[in-house]
Tab-separated table of C-alpha atoms (C1' of nucleotides) in Angstrom:
chain	number	residue	atom	x	y	z
A	1	MET	CA	56.930	73.188	102.732
A	2	LYS	CA	60.654	73.596	102.768
A	3	ILE	CA	62.475	72.547	105.864
A	4	PRO	CA	64.829	75.316	106.918
A	5	SER	CA	68.237	74.842	108.451
A	6	VAL	CA	68.646	75.172	112.202
A	7	LYS	CA	69.360	78.653	113.539
A	8	GLY	CA	73.062	79.308	113.736
A	9	PHE	CA	73.931	76.302	111.584
A	10	ARG	CA	74.885	77.026	108.025
A	11	ASP	CA	75.880	75.441	104.771
A	12	VAL	CA	79.231	76.043	103.151
A	13	LEU	CA	78.938	76.027	99.388
A	14	PRO	CA	81.751	74.742	97.150
A	15	ASN	CA	83.621	77.959	96.482
A	16	GLU	CA	83.571	79.006	100.114
A	17	ALA	CA	84.549	75.483	101.079
A	18	ALA	CA	87.552	75.771	98.778
A	19	ALA	CA	88.581	79.039	100.416
A	20	ARG	CA	88.237	77.462	103.840
A	21	ARG	CA	90.294	74.504	102.778
A	22	ILE	CA	93.112	76.779	101.640
A	23	LEU	CA	93.065	78.630	104.942
A	24	ILE	CA	93.070	75.346	106.829
A	25	GLU	CA	95.922	73.941	104.775
A	26	ARG	CA	98.033	77.002	105.454
A	27	ALA	CA	97.424	76.859	109.182
A	28	ARG	CA	98.040	73.136	109.180
A	29	ALA	CA	101.358	73.567	107.400
A	30	VAL	CA	102.537	76.061	110.006
A	31	LEU	CA	101.406	73.876	112.893
A	32	GLU	CA	103.207	70.882	111.460
A	33	SER	CA	106.327	72.943	110.853
A	34	TYR	CA	106.333	73.559	114.605
A	35	GLY	CA	106.180	69.828	115.219
A	36	PHE	CA	102.525	69.649	116.131
A	37	GLY	CA	100.675	66.487	115.174
A	38	GLU	CA	96.975	66.343	114.500
A	39	ILE	CA	94.673	64.733	117.015
A	40	GLU	CA	91.095	63.936	116.135
A	41	ILE	CA	88.739	64.276	119.041
A	42	PRO	CA	85.053	63.396	119.210
A	43	LEU	CA	82.212	65.839	118.779
A	44	MET	CA	80.587	64.668	121.988
A	45	GLU	CA	81.974	64.306	125.465
A	46	ARG	CA	80.531	63.756	128.891
A	47	GLY	CA	79.113	67.040	130.083
A	48	GLU	CA	81.193	66.976	133.239
A	49	LEU	CA	84.395	67.273	131.226
A	50	PHE	CA	83.529	70.833	130.314
A	51	ALA	CA	82.079	71.641	133.708
A	52	ARG	CA	85.422	70.691	135.218
A	53	SER	CA	87.670	72.360	132.678
A	54	VAL	CA	85.917	75.388	131.263
A	55	GLY	CA	84.227	76.031	134.598
A	56	SER	CA	80.726	75.140	135.697
A	57	THR	CA	79.746	78.767	136.252
A	58	SER	CA	80.975	79.950	132.879
A	59	ASP	CA	78.335	81.042	130.406
A	60	ILE	CA	79.611	78.449	127.969
A	61	VAL	CA	78.729	75.597	130.262
A	62	GLU	CA	75.844	77.163	132.074
A	63	LYS	CA	73.762	78.365	129.169
A	64	GLU	CA	75.423	77.782	125.832
A	65	MET	CA	76.227	74.106	125.796
A	66	TYR	CA	74.167	71.637	123.833
A	67	ALA	CA	73.637	69.002	126.490
A	68	PHE	CA	71.339	66.022	126.702
A	69	ASP	CA	71.025	62.646	128.355
A	70	ASP	CA	71.912	59.633	126.296
A	71	ARG	CA	69.554	56.651	126.442
A	72	ASP	CA	71.571	55.031	129.205
A	73	GLY	CA	71.474	58.234	131.208
A	74	THR	CA	74.992	59.400	130.390
A	75	GLN	CA	75.100	63.155	130.319
A	76	ILE	CA	76.373	64.159	126.928
A	77	ALA	CA	77.474	67.516	125.581
A	78	LEU	CA	78.396	68.652	122.124
A	79	ARG	CA	81.874	70.036	122.549
A	80	PRO	CA	81.936	73.827	122.971
A	81	GLU	CA	85.738	73.945	122.688
A	82	GLY	CA	88.650	71.628	122.089
A	83	THR	CA	91.191	71.944	124.889
A	84	ALA	CA	89.312	69.832	127.405
A	85	SER	CA	88.931	66.986	124.930
A	86	VAL	CA	92.579	67.076	123.918
A	87	VAL	CA	93.696	66.879	127.527
A	88	ARG	CA	91.182	64.116	128.220
A	89	ALA	CA	92.419	62.167	125.185
A	90	TYR	CA	96.034	62.734	126.181
A	91	LEU	CA	95.356	61.244	129.598
A	92	GLU	CA	93.177	58.441	128.277
A	93	ALA	CA	95.871	57.325	125.832
A	94	GLY	CA	98.448	57.341	128.612
A	95	LEU	CA	100.470	60.001	126.858
A	96	SER	CA	101.175	61.828	130.093
A	97	ARG	CA	103.675	59.024	130.746
A	98	ALA	CA	104.540	57.923	127.223
A	99	MET	CA	104.869	61.409	125.798
A	100	PRO	CA	104.877	63.906	128.653
A	101	ILE	CA	105.814	66.657	126.252
A	102	ALA	CA	103.241	66.668	123.498
A	103	ARG	CA	102.440	69.067	120.703
A	104	LEU	CA	98.936	68.424	119.450
A	105	TYR	CA	96.603	70.312	117.169
A	106	TYR	CA	92.976	69.803	116.273
A	107	LEU	CA	90.512	71.152	113.853
A	108	GLY	CA	86.774	70.889	113.592
A	109	PRO	CA	83.338	72.119	114.541
A	110	MET	CA	82.442	73.372	118.007
A	111	PHE	CA	78.952	74.086	119.283
A	112	ARG	CA	77.652	76.902	121.425
A	113	ARG	CA	74.054	77.944	121.645
A	114	GLU	CA	74.505	81.697	121.392
A	115	ARG	CA	72.524	84.279	119.454
A	116	PRO	CA	74.116	84.289	116.028
A	117	GLN	CA	75.651	87.479	114.711
A	118	LYS	CA	78.469	88.548	112.462
A	119	GLY	CA	81.286	86.031	112.755
A	120	ARG	CA	79.408	83.968	115.276
A	121	PHE	CA	77.503	80.784	114.619
A	122	ARG	CA	76.182	78.019	116.804
A	123	GLN	CA	78.314	75.581	114.903
A	124	PHE	CA	81.686	77.118	114.223
A	125	THR	CA	85.093	75.761	113.383
A	126	GLN	CA	88.162	76.022	115.511
A	127	ILE	CA	91.765	75.309	114.700
A	128	GLY	CA	93.613	74.903	117.946
A	129	ALA	CA	96.835	73.633	119.388
A	130	GLU	CA	97.941	72.392	122.781
A	131	PHE	CA	101.525	72.353	123.921
A	132	LEU	CA	101.545	70.029	126.902
A	133	GLY	CA	104.175	69.231	129.486
A	134	ARG	CA	106.245	72.385	129.470
A	135	ASP	CA	105.945	75.262	131.907
A	136	ASP	CA	108.966	77.285	130.854
A	137	ALA	CA	108.711	80.737	129.338
A	138	GLU	CA	110.286	79.415	126.174
A	139	ALA	CA	107.215	77.281	125.507
A	140	ASP	CA	105.039	80.390	125.847
A	141	ALA	CA	107.269	82.357	123.523
A	142	GLU	CA	107.268	79.613	120.943
A	143	THR	CA	103.503	79.384	121.145
A	144	LEU	CA	103.093	83.126	120.627
A	145	CYS	CA	105.447	82.913	117.703
A	146	LEU	CA	103.351	80.114	116.242
A	147	VAL	CA	100.222	82.201	116.693
A	148	ALA	CA	101.847	85.092	114.858
A	149	ASP	CA	102.942	82.837	112.020
A	150	ILE	CA	99.429	81.495	111.592
A	151	CYS	CA	98.113	85.059	111.412
A	152	GLU	CA	100.700	85.786	108.738
A	153	VAL	CA	99.942	82.855	106.488
A	154	ALA	CA	96.217	83.367	106.930
A	155	GLY	CA	96.656	86.904	105.623
A	156	LEU	CA	94.668	88.447	108.469
A	157	SER	CA	94.300	92.151	107.925
A	158	GLY	CA	95.428	94.393	110.744
A	159	TYR	CA	95.825	91.677	113.318
A	160	ARG	CA	97.088	92.375	116.789
A	161	ILE	CA	98.224	89.983	119.462
A	162	GLU	CA	97.475	91.208	122.942
A	163	VAL	CA	99.066	89.575	125.934
A	164	ASN	CA	98.735	89.738	129.649
A	165	SER	CA	99.580	87.641	132.633
A	166	LEU	CA	96.732	86.309	134.720
A	167	GLY	CA	98.962	85.214	137.579
A	168	ASP	CA	98.635	81.824	139.171
A	169	GLY	CA	97.250	80.080	142.245
A	170	GLU	CA	99.780	81.961	144.357
A	171	CYS	CA	99.026	85.513	143.404
A	172	ARG	CA	95.690	85.614	141.678
A	173	PRO	CA	93.421	84.974	144.693
A	174	ALA	CA	94.876	87.923	146.564
A	175	TYR	CA	94.627	90.128	143.495
A	176	ARG	CA	91.088	88.982	142.911
A	177	GLU	CA	90.194	90.017	146.448
A	178	ALA	CA	91.775	93.391	145.928
A	179	LEU	CA	89.787	93.899	142.756
A	180	VAL	CA	86.509	92.815	144.345
A	181	GLU	CA	87.138	95.198	147.179
A	182	PHE	CA	87.842	97.967	144.700
A	183	GLY	CA	84.639	97.170	142.847
A	184	ARG	CA	82.481	96.979	145.950
A	185	ALA	CA	83.617	100.409	146.979
A	186	ARG	CA	82.364	101.772	143.667
A	187	LEU	CA	79.369	99.525	143.199
A	188	ALA	CA	76.957	102.368	142.551
A	189	ASP	CA	78.900	103.571	139.539
A	190	LEU	CA	79.062	100.202	137.815
A	191	CYS	CA	76.667	98.927	135.159
A	192	ASP	CA	74.315	96.085	136.025
A	193	ASP	CA	76.411	93.602	134.140
A	194	CYS	CA	79.458	94.572	136.116
A	195	LYS	CA	77.599	94.309	139.393
A	196	ALA	CA	76.895	90.700	138.524
A	197	ARG	CA	80.426	90.139	137.267
A	198	LEU	CA	81.869	91.458	140.485
A	199	GLU	CA	80.805	88.308	142.308
A	200	ARG	CA	81.070	85.735	139.576
A	201	ASN	CA	84.038	86.753	137.497
A	202	PRO	CA	85.490	89.963	138.845
A	203	LEU	CA	88.371	90.063	136.377
A	204	ARG	CA	85.766	90.782	133.714
A	205	LEU	CA	85.237	94.216	135.230
A	206	LEU	CA	88.372	95.276	133.475
A	207	ASP	CA	87.192	94.715	129.948
A	208	CYS	CA	83.639	96.029	130.223
A	209	LYS	CA	82.791	98.063	127.144
A	210	ASN	CA	80.579	100.439	129.069
A	211	GLU	CA	82.252	103.835	129.148
A	212	ALA	CA	81.153	104.643	132.655
A	213	CYS	CA	82.651	101.389	133.883
A	214	SER	CA	85.889	102.019	132.043
A	215	ALA	CA	86.125	105.344	133.796
A	216	VAL	CA	85.480	103.754	137.170
A	217	THR	CA	88.022	101.002	136.626
A	218	ALA	CA	90.649	103.274	135.103
A	219	ASP	CA	92.614	103.181	138.322
A	220	ALA	CA	91.631	99.692	139.377
A	221	PRO	CA	94.409	97.400	140.542
A	222	MET	CA	95.940	95.425	137.669
A	223	MET	CA	97.042	91.807	137.847
A	224	ILE	CA	100.313	92.740	136.256
A	225	ASP	CA	101.205	94.792	139.340
A	226	HIS	CA	100.239	92.012	141.717
A	227	LEU	CA	102.128	89.106	140.191
A	228	CYS	CA	104.133	86.939	142.541
A	229	GLU	CA	107.847	86.697	141.924
A	230	PRO	CA	107.803	83.502	139.802
A	231	CYS	CA	104.940	84.800	137.671
A	232	ARG	CA	106.659	88.130	137.254
A	233	THR	CA	109.894	86.469	136.137
A	234	HIS	CA	108.052	84.138	133.810
A	235	HIS	CA	106.121	86.954	132.195
A	236	ASP	CA	109.174	89.133	131.706
A	237	ARG	CA	111.069	86.269	130.159
A	238	VAL	CA	108.221	85.504	127.750
A	239	LEU	CA	108.093	89.109	126.604
A	240	GLN	CA	111.850	89.239	126.253
A	241	LEU	CA	112.014	86.072	124.151
A	242	VAL	CA	109.140	87.065	121.921
A	243	GLY	CA	110.709	90.474	121.471
A	244	GLU	CA	113.953	88.853	120.374
A	245	LEU	CA	112.006	86.840	117.810
A	246	GLY	CA	110.736	90.051	116.329
A	247	VAL	CA	107.109	89.145	116.950
A	248	GLU	CA	105.061	92.178	117.782
A	249	LEU	CA	102.852	91.990	120.847
A	250	THR	CA	100.600	94.520	122.462
A	251	HIS	CA	100.598	94.373	126.202
A	252	ASN	CA	97.068	94.761	127.486
A	253	PRO	CA	96.878	94.735	131.276
A	254	ARG	CA	93.072	94.726	131.111
A	255	MET	CA	92.814	91.630	128.985
A	256	VAL	CA	91.188	88.734	130.693
A	257	ARG	CA	90.156	85.313	129.496
A	258	GLY	CA	86.779	83.763	130.002
A	259	LEU	CA	87.725	80.201	130.708
A	260	ASP	CA	88.574	79.166	134.233
A	261	TYR	CA	91.602	77.130	133.406
A	262	TYR	CA	93.884	79.916	132.229
A	263	CYS	CA	96.830	81.135	134.275
A	264	ARG	CA	99.916	83.238	133.657
A	265	THR	CA	100.317	83.993	129.961
A	266	ALA	CA	97.042	84.809	128.249
A	267	PHE	CA	96.609	86.251	124.801
A	268	GLU	CA	94.037	87.239	122.303
A	269	VAL	CA	94.284	87.893	118.589
A	270	SER	CA	92.066	90.570	117.148
A	271	ALA	CA	91.700	91.634	113.551
A	272	GLU	CA	89.761	94.007	111.340
A	273	GLY	CA	86.550	93.256	109.554
A	274	LEU	CA	84.860	91.259	112.261
A	275	GLY	CA	82.194	93.621	113.507
A	276	ALA	CA	81.741	93.438	117.236
A	277	GLN	CA	83.455	90.081	117.438
A	278	GLY	CA	86.979	91.399	117.358
A	279	ALA	CA	88.668	88.204	118.438
A	280	VAL	CA	89.882	85.754	115.812
A	281	GLY	CA	91.735	83.647	118.285
A	282	GLY	CA	92.873	83.392	121.825
A	283	GLY	CA	94.574	81.191	124.301
A	284	GLY	CA	96.850	80.936	127.227
A	285	ARG	CA	98.578	78.826	129.780
A	286	TYR	CA	96.644	76.306	131.853
A	287	ASP	CA	99.022	74.668	134.292
A	288	GLY	CA	96.310	73.263	136.527
A	289	LEU	CA	94.075	71.724	133.906
A	290	VAL	CA	95.697	68.335	133.444
A	291	ALA	CA	95.564	67.692	137.177
A	292	GLU	CA	92.031	69.038	137.361
A	293	LEU	CA	91.029	66.395	134.829
A	294	GLY	CA	92.532	63.645	136.918
A	295	GLY	CA	96.035	63.536	135.503
A	296	PRO	CA	99.426	64.323	136.949
A	297	GLN	CA	100.569	67.836	137.728
A	298	LEU	CA	101.470	68.722	134.132
A	299	PRO	CA	101.474	72.174	132.629
A	300	GLY	CA	100.238	73.231	129.218
A	301	ILE	CA	99.619	76.157	126.957
A	302	GLY	CA	97.379	76.383	123.950
A	303	PHE	CA	95.200	78.484	121.725
A	304	ALA	CA	92.397	78.283	119.242
A	305	PHE	CA	91.449	80.257	116.161
A	306	GLY	CA	87.909	80.613	114.874
A	307	LEU	CA	87.963	79.670	111.213
A	308	GLU	CA	84.888	81.693	110.241
A	309	ARG	CA	86.369	84.784	111.845
A	310	MET	CA	89.673	84.183	110.118
A	311	GLN	CA	87.763	84.059	106.867
A	312	LEU	CA	86.224	87.455	107.600
A	313	ALA	CA	89.553	88.986	108.539
A	314	ALA	CA	91.378	87.375	105.634
A	315	GLY	CA	89.088	88.895	103.043
A	316	ASP	CA	87.023	87.009	100.567
A	317	ASP	CA	89.403	85.990	97.825
A	318	ARG	CA	87.683	82.832	96.762
A	319	PRO	CA	89.525	80.677	94.312
A	320	GLU	CA	87.901	79.859	91.008
A	321	LEU	CA	86.942	76.235	90.890
A	322	ASN	CA	87.936	75.828	87.299
A	323	LEU	CA	87.725	72.569	85.480
A	324	ASP	CA	90.251	71.682	82.810
A	325	ILE	CA	88.291	70.033	80.054
A	326	PHE	CA	84.712	69.882	78.878
A	327	VAL	CA	83.708	66.923	76.754
A	328	ALA	CA	80.686	67.620	74.602
A	329	PRO	CA	78.937	64.614	73.080
A	330	MET	CA	76.688	65.833	70.274
A	331	ALA	CA	74.669	62.712	69.746
A	332	ALA	CA	73.443	59.884	71.939
A	333	GLU	CA	75.912	57.467	70.375
A	334	ALA	CA	78.757	59.800	71.335
A	335	ALA	CA	77.919	59.621	75.036
A	336	GLY	CA	79.686	56.306	75.623
A	337	PRO	CA	82.930	57.271	73.887
A	338	ALA	CA	82.768	60.654	75.653
A	339	MET	CA	82.607	58.991	79.030
A	340	ALA	CA	85.407	56.589	78.176
A	341	LEU	CA	87.547	59.503	77.052
A	342	ALA	CA	86.692	61.565	80.131
A	343	ARG	CA	87.545	58.671	82.396
A	344	ARG	CA	90.962	58.270	80.818
A	345	LEU	CA	91.655	61.970	81.317
A	346	ARG	CA	90.303	62.010	84.853
A	347	ARG	CA	92.606	59.169	85.815
A	348	GLU	CA	95.502	61.403	84.839
A	349	GLY	CA	94.262	64.080	87.163
A	350	TRP	CA	92.415	66.332	84.752
A	351	LYS	CA	89.173	67.819	86.009
A	352	VAL	CA	86.652	66.907	83.361
A	353	GLU	CA	82.976	67.600	82.944
A	354	ILE	CA	80.823	65.854	80.350
A	355	GLY	CA	77.817	67.551	78.830
A	356	ALA	CA	74.501	65.876	78.217
A	357	SER	CA	74.245	64.590	74.661
A	358	ASP	CA	70.668	65.783	74.249
A	359	LYS	CA	71.786	69.368	74.712
A	360	LYS	CA	72.710	71.445	71.736
A	361	LEU	CA	76.357	72.175	71.218
A	362	LYS	CA	75.706	75.833	71.871
A	363	ALA	CA	74.286	75.089	75.281
A	364	GLN	CA	77.136	72.742	76.065
A	365	LEU	CA	79.758	75.315	75.142
A	366	LYS	CA	77.972	77.909	77.190
A	367	ARG	CA	78.238	75.559	80.118
A	368	ALA	CA	81.904	74.878	79.266
A	369	ASP	CA	82.565	78.596	79.394
A	370	LYS	CA	80.768	78.884	82.683
A	371	VAL	CA	82.768	76.185	84.430
A	372	GLY	CA	85.926	77.859	83.225
A	373	VAL	CA	87.562	75.131	81.150
A	374	ARG	CA	90.331	75.878	78.652
A	375	TYR	CA	89.489	73.113	76.226
A	376	ALA	CA	86.276	71.626	74.898
A	377	ILE	CA	86.469	68.279	73.195
A	378	LEU	CA	83.671	67.834	70.694
A	379	LEU	CA	82.394	64.384	69.815
A	380	GLY	CA	79.720	64.119	67.163
A	381	PRO	CA	78.908	61.738	64.310
A	382	ASP	CA	81.769	63.158	62.233
A	383	GLU	CA	84.306	62.514	64.986
A	384	LEU	CA	83.016	59.011	65.650
A	385	GLU	CA	83.258	58.349	61.925
A	386	SER	CA	86.831	59.549	61.579
A	387	GLY	CA	87.930	58.320	64.990
A	388	ARG	CA	89.471	61.701	65.755
A	389	ALA	CA	88.121	64.325	68.160
A	390	THR	CA	87.638	68.003	67.507
A	391	VAL	CA	89.113	70.373	70.071
A	392	ARG	CA	87.973	73.903	70.653
A	393	ASN	CA	90.368	76.056	72.607
A	394	LEU	CA	88.085	78.374	74.545
A	395	GLY	CA	90.804	80.870	75.353
A	396	ALA	CA	92.241	81.122	71.871
A	397	ARG	CA	88.822	80.687	70.235
A	398	SER	CA	90.395	78.265	67.851
A	399	ASP	CA	89.059	75.002	66.379
A	400	HIS	CA	91.148	71.931	65.810
A	401	PRO	CA	89.195	69.269	63.907
A	402	GLY	CA	90.708	65.801	64.136
A	403	CYS	CA	93.069	66.998	66.817
A	404	PHE	CA	93.713	63.613	68.383
A	405	ALA	CA	92.656	60.004	67.949
A	406	LEU	CA	89.826	58.847	70.194
A	407	ASP	CA	91.975	55.998	71.469
A	408	ALA	CA	94.958	58.187	72.290
A	409	THR	CA	96.404	58.002	75.790
A	410	ALA	CA	95.682	60.803	78.228
A	411	GLU	CA	99.295	61.859	77.956
A	412	GLU	CA	99.104	62.200	74.186
A	413	ILE	CA	95.830	64.075	74.445
A	414	GLY	CA	97.337	66.440	76.971
A	415	ARG	CA	100.166	67.247	74.549
A	416	GLU	CA	97.746	67.843	71.705
A	417	LEU	CA	95.585	70.094	73.847
A	418	GLU	CA	98.561	72.203	74.826
A	419	GLY	CA	99.505	72.382	71.171
A	420	THR	CA	96.304	74.309	70.505
A	421	ASN	CA	97.381	77.236	72.659
B	1	G	C1'	68.214	86.008	127.717
B	2	U	C1'	67.799	91.749	126.172
B	3	G	C1'	67.474	95.679	122.321
B	4	A	C1'	67.169	97.698	117.302
B	5	G	C1'	66.549	97.209	111.988
B	6	C	C1'	64.710	94.366	108.019
B	7	G	C1'	61.272	90.376	105.494
B	8	U	C1'	58.383	91.604	97.651
B	9	A	C1'	61.059	86.462	91.774
B	10	G	C1'	66.884	82.030	92.608
B	11	C	C1'	69.935	87.018	93.838
B	12	U	C1'	70.013	92.638	94.560
B	13	C	C1'	66.124	95.693	95.078
B	14	A	C1'	61.848	99.398	93.274
B	15	G	C1'	56.724	99.634	94.228
B	16	U	C1'	53.977	107.116	95.004
B	17	C	C1'	48.033	109.119	98.139
B	18	G	C1'	45.611	101.951	99.711
B	19	G	C1'	43.433	100.519	93.220
B	20	U	C1'	44.719	94.016	91.660
B	21	A	C1'	53.119	92.824	90.891
B	22	G	C1'	57.933	95.424	88.514
B	23	A	C1'	63.427	96.263	87.068
B	24	G	C1'	68.398	94.516	86.749
B	25	C	C1'	71.195	90.161	87.266
B	26	C	C1'	70.726	84.830	86.935
B	27	C	C1'	68.227	80.788	84.342
B	28	C	C1'	65.937	78.726	79.691
B	29	G	C1'	65.043	79.242	74.403
B	30	G	C1'	65.932	81.762	69.722
B	31	U	C1'	68.742	84.990	66.034
B	32	U	C1'	73.068	80.438	63.861
B	33	U	C1'	69.750	72.380	62.357
B	34	G	C1'	78.098	71.538	64.634
B	35	U	C1'	80.777	76.343	67.800
B	36	G	C1'	80.968	79.858	74.204
B	37	G	C1'	82.003	84.900	76.464
B	38	U	C1'	79.554	90.684	73.660
B	39	A	C1'	74.795	92.053	71.160
B	40	C	C1'	69.607	91.614	69.902
B	41	C	C1'	64.743	89.056	70.459
B	42	G	C1'	61.619	85.996	73.337
B	43	G	C1'	60.291	83.060	77.766
B	44	A	C1'	59.796	81.037	82.816
B	45	U	C1'	59.431	82.269	88.058
B	46	G	C1'	56.007	85.222	93.350
B	47	U	C1'	51.054	82.033	99.150
B	48	C	C1'	54.484	90.271	98.616
B	49	G	C1'	57.400	85.675	105.649
B	50	C	C1'	52.841	83.804	108.233
B	51	G	C1'	48.015	84.762	110.795
B	52	G	C1'	44.294	88.083	111.913
B	53	G	C1'	41.982	93.084	111.612
B	54	U	C1'	40.330	97.844	109.044
B	55	U	C1'	38.458	98.763	103.920
B	56	C	C1'	34.431	98.339	98.169
B	57	A	C1'	39.790	97.310	97.676
B	58	A	C1'	45.940	95.877	101.554
B	59	G	C1'	52.692	94.551	99.179
B	60	U	C1'	51.075	99.445	101.154
B	61	C	C1'	47.437	100.955	107.265
B	62	C	C1'	46.811	98.356	112.421
B	63	C	C1'	47.713	94.065	115.804
B	64	G	C1'	50.058	89.544	116.593
B	65	U	C1'	53.569	85.936	115.244
B	66	C	C1'	57.784	83.690	112.924
B	67	G	C1'	62.357	84.355	110.518
B	68	C	C1'	66.832	86.949	109.315
B	69	U	C1'	70.570	90.647	110.415
B	70	C	C1'	73.248	93.701	113.689
B	71	A	C1'	74.341	94.966	118.646
B	72	C	C1'	74.390	93.777	124.179
B	73	C	C1'	75.932	89.540	126.945
B	74	C	C1'	79.585	85.848	126.172
B	75	C	C1'	83.338	84.153	123.245
B	76	A	C1'	86.958	81.937	118.559
RNA sequence: GUGAGCGUAGCUCAGUCGGUAGAGCCCCGGUUUGUGGUACCGGAUGUCGCGGGUUCAAGUCCCGUCGCUCACCCCA
C-alpha cells in the first residue's frame, strides 16, 4: 500500500525545482538591488501572533491556519504568511531601536488549509518584503517600483498592478459606517455571502464577483472619496511619484485587502494564466502593525508574491538540466579509474555522470544522450591498456581514441574535449 | 465548508449493445559480443480508485465511499 502525499502538499521534481530556483534568484537579485536583506523566519509561531496581526476574525486565522498545542501547552501555528513574523523578529532583535528603518525580505513556505485548486496549495511559497520605519509617500512609491521590477524580471505575462487607498484610523471608520449603512439599505438585493460580509468585513462588498451585487454596489460610497486630508495627500503623492518613475498602475477604487493590518496604500498584482486565482502578489501599508505587536509606533509597508502563481504566469520554460560529461566504464576493472577521473573533473566544476560498468556500451551511450551530455569518455580494457581514454563527441558524432591520458589534469582534459568539437 | 467534472499500464488516453484489457509514448532487450539520437523486431507492466449491489457474465448498469481537478469562499 503506497502512502500518498497530504492533500494540498506537493513534490517539486528536479526540473521544476530548477525553474523555481531561477525565478527566486531573479527576484532575490532585484530585492537586494533595492537594499533589502534576507531574513529567515521560523515556520512556526505562537498562534496569537497571527490572531493579533492578520486579524482573529479573518478566514486565514479562523479556519485556514494549521494550529495545535505543543506538549507544554503553547499554542502553535504554522505560519500562514510572513509579515507578522518579520515584524515580530524585528522587535525581538531590538531592531526597532538599532535599525528603525529596515528593508527586509523573506522567502519560504506558508501554510493555509484551503481547498486546493489551480495556483493554490496548502503549502505554498511566498517571496515577500517589508519596508519598516518609513511612512512617507516616497517609501510607498519605491515599494511599488520594486514590485513592478520583480514582475518584469519574473517575466509575468500581462501583469497589472492595481492600487487603492484604504484610508487610516482617522477616515476609515466613518467610511466603513457609510458603507454598512449603504449595504443595509439594500440588504435584500445582496447575495448571502455579502450579507455576511456586511457585518464582518464590509469593504469586501466592493469586490464581490456576483453580478447582482456589483450592480447594487455600483454607486456605493468609495473609500477614495472619503479619505481624510493626510491620506488624500499621501495617496496623491504616491501616484505622482510612481507616475514619474514610469511605472504603470491601475487605480482600482474597489480593491480591498483581506488582512486587517493594511491601511492607506494597498495594491494587488494580477496576471494571466492563473485561472480564478488572479492574484500573483499583493501588499500594502500597515502603519499600526508594529505597535499592535507590542512595539513602538513605527510604520511599514510590504508585499508578498506567491511563487507557484508566478510560475503559472511566467510560463513553463523549464531549463534543461544537462550534464557535461558521461564516463562509461566498459568493464568492472574500469570502474575505479572511471570514478577517479570523474572526481577530478567534478572538482573542476564539470557535471559528470558515471555509467554502471555491467551495462553495455550501447545502453550507457543511450543514457548519455538522455542526460544531454556533449562528451562521453569511454574506458574499456583497451583504454586501460594504453593509458589513454577514448572520447566520443555526442554532438559531432565523432570518435577520438586515445584522446587524453588517464592521468591528465582536469584542465588538460577540458582542452582536449573542446578540441573534439 | 459548498458545487460541478473526472478516476482504465509509469504518462496521455481508447474500450461499441454488459461477453473476460487495448493503443501511443516511456522503460527494458535485440538487429550491431566497443559506439547514442532515426528505423525495424521483441518484451515487461494493470486489485479498470475502493466497497457493495444487479446479472450466467460488470471497466461498462445501480448505490455508497475515497481521491483528484476546477469553481465558490478566501487569498499569494
